[in-house]
Structure formats: C-alpha cells, structure tokens
Coordinates of C-alpha atoms in Angstrom, one line a residue:
Q1 CA 23.9 27.4 -4.3
V2 CA 20.7 26.5 -2.5
Q3 CA 20.3 23.1 -1.0
L4 CA 17.0 21.4 -0.1
V5 CA 17.2 18.7 2.6
E6 CA 14.3 16.4 3.2
S7 CA 13.6 14.5 6.5
G8 CA 10.9 12.5 8.2
G9 CA 10.8 9.5 5.9
G10 CA 11.0 5.9 7.0
L11 CA 9.0 2.7 7.5
V12 CA 5.4 2.9 8.6
Q13 CA 2.6 0.4 8.7
P14 CA -0.5 0.8 6.5
G15 CA -2.9 3.3 8.0
G16 CA -0.1 5.1 9.8
S17 CA 1.2 8.7 9.4
L18 CA 4.4 10.4 8.5
R19 CA 5.4 14.1 8.2
L20 CA 8.0 15.0 5.7
S21 CA 9.9 18.3 6.0
C22 CA 12.1 20.0 3.4
V23 CA 14.4 22.8 4.5
A24 CA 16.1 25.3 2.2
S25 CA 19.6 26.4 3.1
R26 CA 18.7 30.0 2.5
N27 CA 15.9 32.3 1.6
I28 CA 14.8 31.9 -2.1
F29 CA 13.3 34.9 -3.9
G30 CA 10.7 34.8 -6.6
I31 CA 9.1 31.5 -5.5
T32 CA 6.2 30.5 -7.8
F33 CA 5.4 27.3 -6.0
M34 CA 6.7 24.6 -3.7
G35 CA 5.9 20.9 -4.0
W36 CA 6.5 17.3 -3.3
Y37 CA 7.0 14.6 -6.0
R38 CA 7.5 10.9 -5.7
Q39 CA 9.1 8.2 -7.8
N40 CA 9.4 4.4 -7.8
P41 CA 12.1 2.5 -9.8
G42 CA 11.2 2.2 -13.4
K43 CA 8.5 4.8 -13.2
E44 CA 8.3 8.5 -13.9
R45 CA 8.4 11.0 -11.2
E46 CA 4.8 11.8 -10.1
L47 CA 3.5 15.1 -8.7
V48 CA 2.0 14.6 -5.3
A49 CA 1.2 18.1 -4.0
T50 CA 2.0 21.8 -4.6
I51 CA 1.5 25.0 -2.7
T52 CA 1.8 28.6 -3.9
P53 CA 3.2 31.4 -1.8
V54 CA -0.4 32.6 -1.1
G55 CA -1.4 29.1 0.0
V56 CA -3.2 27.7 -3.0
T57 CA -2.8 23.9 -2.9
N58 CA -3.1 21.2 -5.5
Y59 CA -3.0 17.4 -4.9
V60 CA -2.9 14.3 -7.1
D61 CA -6.2 12.5 -6.9
S62 CA -4.7 9.4 -5.1
V63 CA -3.7 11.5 -2.0
K64 CA -6.6 13.9 -1.7
G65 CA -8.1 13.8 1.8
R66 CA -5.0 12.0 3.2
F67 CA -2.1 14.3 2.5
T68 CA -1.7 18.0 3.4
I69 CA 1.0 20.3 2.1
S70 CA 2.0 23.4 4.0
T71 CA 4.9 25.8 4.4
D72 CA 6.3 28.2 7.0
N73 CA 5.9 31.9 6.9
A74 CA 9.5 32.4 5.7
K75 CA 8.9 30.0 2.8
T76 CA 12.1 28.2 3.6
T77 CA 10.4 25.0 4.8
V78 CA 7.7 22.9 3.1
Y79 CA 5.9 20.1 4.8
L80 CA 3.9 17.1 3.7
Q81 CA 1.6 15.5 6.3
M82 CA 0.8 12.0 5.2
N83 CA -2.1 10.2 6.9
S84 CA -3.8 6.9 6.2
L85 CA -0.8 5.7 4.3
K86 CA -1.2 2.8 1.9
P87 CA 1.4 0.4 0.5
E88 CA 1.1 2.2 -2.9
D89 CA 2.4 5.4 -1.3
T90 CA 5.8 3.7 -1.0
A91 CA 8.3 5.7 -3.0
V92 CA 11.2 8.1 -2.8
Y93 CA 9.8 11.5 -2.1
Y94 CA 11.4 14.7 -3.5
C95 CA 10.7 18.3 -2.6
L96 CA 10.9 21.0 -5.2
I97 CA 11.0 24.8 -5.0
Q98 CA 10.3 26.6 -8.2
S99 CA 11.4 30.2 -8.4
I100 CA 12.2 32.6 -11.2
P101 CA 14.5 31.5 -12.9
M102 CA 15.7 28.5 -10.9
T103 CA 14.3 25.1 -10.0
Y104 CA 15.6 23.5 -6.8
W105 CA 15.3 19.8 -6.0
G106 CA 16.0 17.9 -2.9
K107 CA 17.9 14.6 -3.0
G108 CA 14.9 12.5 -2.0
I109 CA 13.8 10.5 1.0
L110 CA 12.4 7.0 1.1
V111 CA 9.0 6.3 2.5
T112 CA 8.1 2.7 2.9
V113 CA 4.5 1.6 3.8
S114 CA 4.5 -2.1 4.8
S115 CA 3.3 -4.4 7.5

C-alpha cells in the first residue's frame, strides 16, 4: 500500500512563504497527474494545483501567480511553493497522486496564515 506523507506546513504571517512537500513511500506507475487540494471545516475540498508527468500545470484562480507546483524526476515527491500567503489560504492541505487505476491521498497538513 502506497502512503503519501506531507510536510512543511505550519503558521506563517500574511505575505510569508511556505513550501509543502509530499513524498510517496514507493514508486507509482501509471501516474496521470499529481496535485494539491485544501479544505476548511464545513467546506468542500478545493483543488489548488495539479501537474502532469510531462509538467503541464493547472491552478485555481485564487493562487495563480503566488503558488507553484513541481515534482521530482522520479515522480515520488510533489511540492507546492506558496508565496505571498493570505489569511484565506488557511486550510488543511492534501496531496493526491492519481494513477491508473488507483487514487492516493495524503493525510493532510495544516497551513495557518495569521498575524
């Protein structure tokens, strides 16, 4: 069973930066995309950013120009560089790796943007 482990979250002031990492416990074959989602209590999980194995990226409008998703060559780690953070970016962030036929989720990591 593949496990995804997120790291890099925490408390940061508005305008600050954080880099989230998500490491898979082993190589995953047949990846179609990797991504980051976020969720606040009482709200639906929201797509933040995705990246395909060939590097095509997609971002929700609210983070465009501030967040950057990337992955390592082995496609076992996916990163989310978050700059110019805002209080509304506060959420639990989850990484996802979508392969054929499995979907893998991390357990989530809290990001709090507050002064």
